Short mmCIF file of C-alpha atoms in Angstrom, two decimals:
data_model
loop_
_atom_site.label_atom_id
_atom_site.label_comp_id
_atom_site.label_asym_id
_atom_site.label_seq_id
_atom_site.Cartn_x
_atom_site.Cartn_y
_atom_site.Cartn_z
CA UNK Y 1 -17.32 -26.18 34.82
CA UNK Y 2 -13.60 -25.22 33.71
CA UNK Y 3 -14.72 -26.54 30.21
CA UNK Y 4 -16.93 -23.95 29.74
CA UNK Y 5 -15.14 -21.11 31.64
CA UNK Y 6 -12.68 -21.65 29.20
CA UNK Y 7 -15.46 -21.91 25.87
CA UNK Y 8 -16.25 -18.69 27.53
CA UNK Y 9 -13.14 -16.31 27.29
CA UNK Y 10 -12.05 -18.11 24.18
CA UNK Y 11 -12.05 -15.81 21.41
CA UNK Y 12 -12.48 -17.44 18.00
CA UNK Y 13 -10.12 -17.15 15.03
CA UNK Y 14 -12.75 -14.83 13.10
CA UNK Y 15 -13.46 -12.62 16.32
CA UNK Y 16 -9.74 -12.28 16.42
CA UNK Y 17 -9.84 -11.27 12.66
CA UNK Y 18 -12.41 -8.52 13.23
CA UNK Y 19 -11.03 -7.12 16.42
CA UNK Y 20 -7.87 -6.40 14.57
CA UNK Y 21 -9.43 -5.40 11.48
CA UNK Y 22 -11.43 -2.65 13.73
CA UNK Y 23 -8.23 -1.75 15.11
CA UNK Y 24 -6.40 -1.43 12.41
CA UNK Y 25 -9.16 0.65 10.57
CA UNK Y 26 -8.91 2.94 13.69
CA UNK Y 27 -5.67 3.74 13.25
CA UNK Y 28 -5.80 4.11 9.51
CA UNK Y 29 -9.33 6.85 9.85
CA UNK Y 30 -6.29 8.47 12.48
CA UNK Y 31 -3.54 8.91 9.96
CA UNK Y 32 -5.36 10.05 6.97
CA UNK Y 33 -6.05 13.27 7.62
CA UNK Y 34 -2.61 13.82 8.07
CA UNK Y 35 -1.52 12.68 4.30
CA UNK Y 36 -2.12 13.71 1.29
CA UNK Y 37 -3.98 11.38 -0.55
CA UNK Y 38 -5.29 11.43 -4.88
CA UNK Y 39 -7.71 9.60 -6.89
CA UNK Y 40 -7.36 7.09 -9.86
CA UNK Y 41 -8.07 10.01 -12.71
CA UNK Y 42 -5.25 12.43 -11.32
CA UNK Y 43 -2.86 9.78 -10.61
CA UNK Y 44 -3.39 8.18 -13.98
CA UNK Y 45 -3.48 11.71 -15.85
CA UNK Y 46 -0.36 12.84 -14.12
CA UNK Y 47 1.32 8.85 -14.47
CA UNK Y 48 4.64 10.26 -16.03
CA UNK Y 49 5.20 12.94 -13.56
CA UNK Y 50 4.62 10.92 -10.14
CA UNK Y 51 7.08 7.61 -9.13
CA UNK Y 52 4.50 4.64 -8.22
CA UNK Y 53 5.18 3.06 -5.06
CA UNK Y 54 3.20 -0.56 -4.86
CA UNK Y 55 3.51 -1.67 -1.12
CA UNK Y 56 1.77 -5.04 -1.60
CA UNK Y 57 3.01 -8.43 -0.72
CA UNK Y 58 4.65 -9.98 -3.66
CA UNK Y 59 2.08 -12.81 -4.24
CA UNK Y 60 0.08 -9.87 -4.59
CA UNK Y 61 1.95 -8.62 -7.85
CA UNK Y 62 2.52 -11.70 -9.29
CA UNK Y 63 -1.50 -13.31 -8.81
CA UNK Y 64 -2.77 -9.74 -9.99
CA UNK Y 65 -0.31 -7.76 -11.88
CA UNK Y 66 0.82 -3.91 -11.44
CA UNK Y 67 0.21 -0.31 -12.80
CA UNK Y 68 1.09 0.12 -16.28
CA UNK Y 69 2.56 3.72 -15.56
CA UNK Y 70 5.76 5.42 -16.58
CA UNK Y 71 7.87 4.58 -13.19
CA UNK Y 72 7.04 1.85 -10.69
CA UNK Y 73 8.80 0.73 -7.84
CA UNK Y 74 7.48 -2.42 -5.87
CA UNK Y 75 8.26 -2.87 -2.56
CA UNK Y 76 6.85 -4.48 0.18
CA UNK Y 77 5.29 -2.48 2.59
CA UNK Y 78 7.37 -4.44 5.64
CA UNK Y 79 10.85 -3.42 4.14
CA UNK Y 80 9.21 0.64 2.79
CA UNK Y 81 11.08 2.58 5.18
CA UNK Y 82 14.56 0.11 4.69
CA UNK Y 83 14.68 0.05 0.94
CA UNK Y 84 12.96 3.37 -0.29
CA UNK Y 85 16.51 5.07 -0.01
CA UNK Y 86 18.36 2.72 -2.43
CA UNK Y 87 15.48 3.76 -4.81
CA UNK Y 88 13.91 6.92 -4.41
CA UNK Y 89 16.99 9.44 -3.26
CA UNK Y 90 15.50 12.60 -4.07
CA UNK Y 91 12.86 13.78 -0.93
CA UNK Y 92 11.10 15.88 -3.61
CA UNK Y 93 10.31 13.32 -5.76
CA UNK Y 94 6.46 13.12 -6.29
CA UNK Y 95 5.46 9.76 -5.23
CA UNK Y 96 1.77 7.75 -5.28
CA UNK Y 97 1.98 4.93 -3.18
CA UNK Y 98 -0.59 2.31 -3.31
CA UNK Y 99 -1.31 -1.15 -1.80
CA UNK Y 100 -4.30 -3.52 -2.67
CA UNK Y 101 -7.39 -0.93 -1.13
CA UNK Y 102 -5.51 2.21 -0.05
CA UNK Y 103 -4.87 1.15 3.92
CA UNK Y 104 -1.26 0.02 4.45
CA UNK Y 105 -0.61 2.89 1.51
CA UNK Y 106 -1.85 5.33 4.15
CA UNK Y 107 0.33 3.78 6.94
CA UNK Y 108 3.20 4.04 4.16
CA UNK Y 109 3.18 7.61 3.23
CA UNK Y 110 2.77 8.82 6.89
CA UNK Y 111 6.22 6.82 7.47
CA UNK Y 112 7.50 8.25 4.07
CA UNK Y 113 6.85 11.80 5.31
CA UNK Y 114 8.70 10.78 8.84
CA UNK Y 115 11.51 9.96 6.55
CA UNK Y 116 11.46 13.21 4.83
CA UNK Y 117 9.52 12.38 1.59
CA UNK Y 118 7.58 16.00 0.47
CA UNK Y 119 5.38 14.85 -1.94
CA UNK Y 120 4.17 11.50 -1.23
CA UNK Y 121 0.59 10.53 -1.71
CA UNK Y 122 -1.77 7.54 -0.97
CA UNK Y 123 -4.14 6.54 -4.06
CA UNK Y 124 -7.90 6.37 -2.53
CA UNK Y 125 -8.96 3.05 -3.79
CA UNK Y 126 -6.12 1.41 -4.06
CA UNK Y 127 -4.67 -0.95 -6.83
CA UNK Y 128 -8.19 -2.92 -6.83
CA UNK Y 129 -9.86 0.39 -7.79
CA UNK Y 130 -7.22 1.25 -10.50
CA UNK Y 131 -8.06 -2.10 -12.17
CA UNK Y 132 -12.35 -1.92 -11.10
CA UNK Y 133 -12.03 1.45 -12.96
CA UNK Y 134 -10.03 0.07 -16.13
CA UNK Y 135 -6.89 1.82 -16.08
CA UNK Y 136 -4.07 -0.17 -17.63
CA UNK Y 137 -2.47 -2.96 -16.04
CA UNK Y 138 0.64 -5.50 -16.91
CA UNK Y 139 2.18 -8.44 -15.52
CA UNK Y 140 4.26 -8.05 -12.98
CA UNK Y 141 7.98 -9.35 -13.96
CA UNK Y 142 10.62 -9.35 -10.80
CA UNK Y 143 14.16 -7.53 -11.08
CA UNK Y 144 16.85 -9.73 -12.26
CA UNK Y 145 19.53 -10.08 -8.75
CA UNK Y 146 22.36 -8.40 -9.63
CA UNK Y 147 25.17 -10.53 -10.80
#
């Protein structure tokens, strides 16, 4: 009997997976309509003008590459809100923040306009898009630690 009580509120690892997943896609669908958000054509058309923000996990650059655009900054969407200062001091600066398939860049540029940031936007599609669509890519080559 306590055998199967217990098969019974077990929740499996993939149940798990798609509870949060639902979760978290709630509370994306809940932020976006408070960002500003741009598509693949306008971000690459305007590339020189915007600073690209790339929130994914650094396994993520180095397996799959990043933006070939006129300014990138990578940095991992758990240290954004920490780091973005050393980098990006100017609130005005027009920024395009993506992340693998445009959710965690959501959750970033609602925390970038908390912070102050004016002109932040999320690219719709993400960095998977950007590369699906054939804009140019490039290896991904980490900062040298200062000496």
């Amino acid at each position: 009997l306590t055998k199967n009580l217990l098969r019974t509120v077990t929740v499996s690892p993939l149940k798990q997976s798609q509870r949060y997943d639902s979760l978290f896609r709630k509370l994306v669908d809940k932020v976006i309509p408070t960002i500003k958000e741009t598509n693949h054509h306008d971000a690459y058309k305007r590339r020189h003008d915007f600073t690209f923000v790339d929130v994914r996990e650094t396994r993520e650059w180095e397996a799959e590459g990043i933006c070939d655009v006129g300014t990138i900054f990578t940095v991992e969407r758990g240290v954004l809100e920490r780091d973005i200062g050393d980098h990006v001091t100017n609130v005005d600066t027009p920024l395009i923040v993506m992340c693998e398939g445009a959710m965690r860049s959501v959750l970033a540029v609602e925390n970038l306009q908390r912070l102050g940031y004016k002109n932040a936007y999320s690219l719709c599609g993400g960095y998977s898009g950007w590369k699906r669509l054939g804009y140019p890519t490039r290896n991904y080559v980490p900062p040298h630690p200062e000496e």
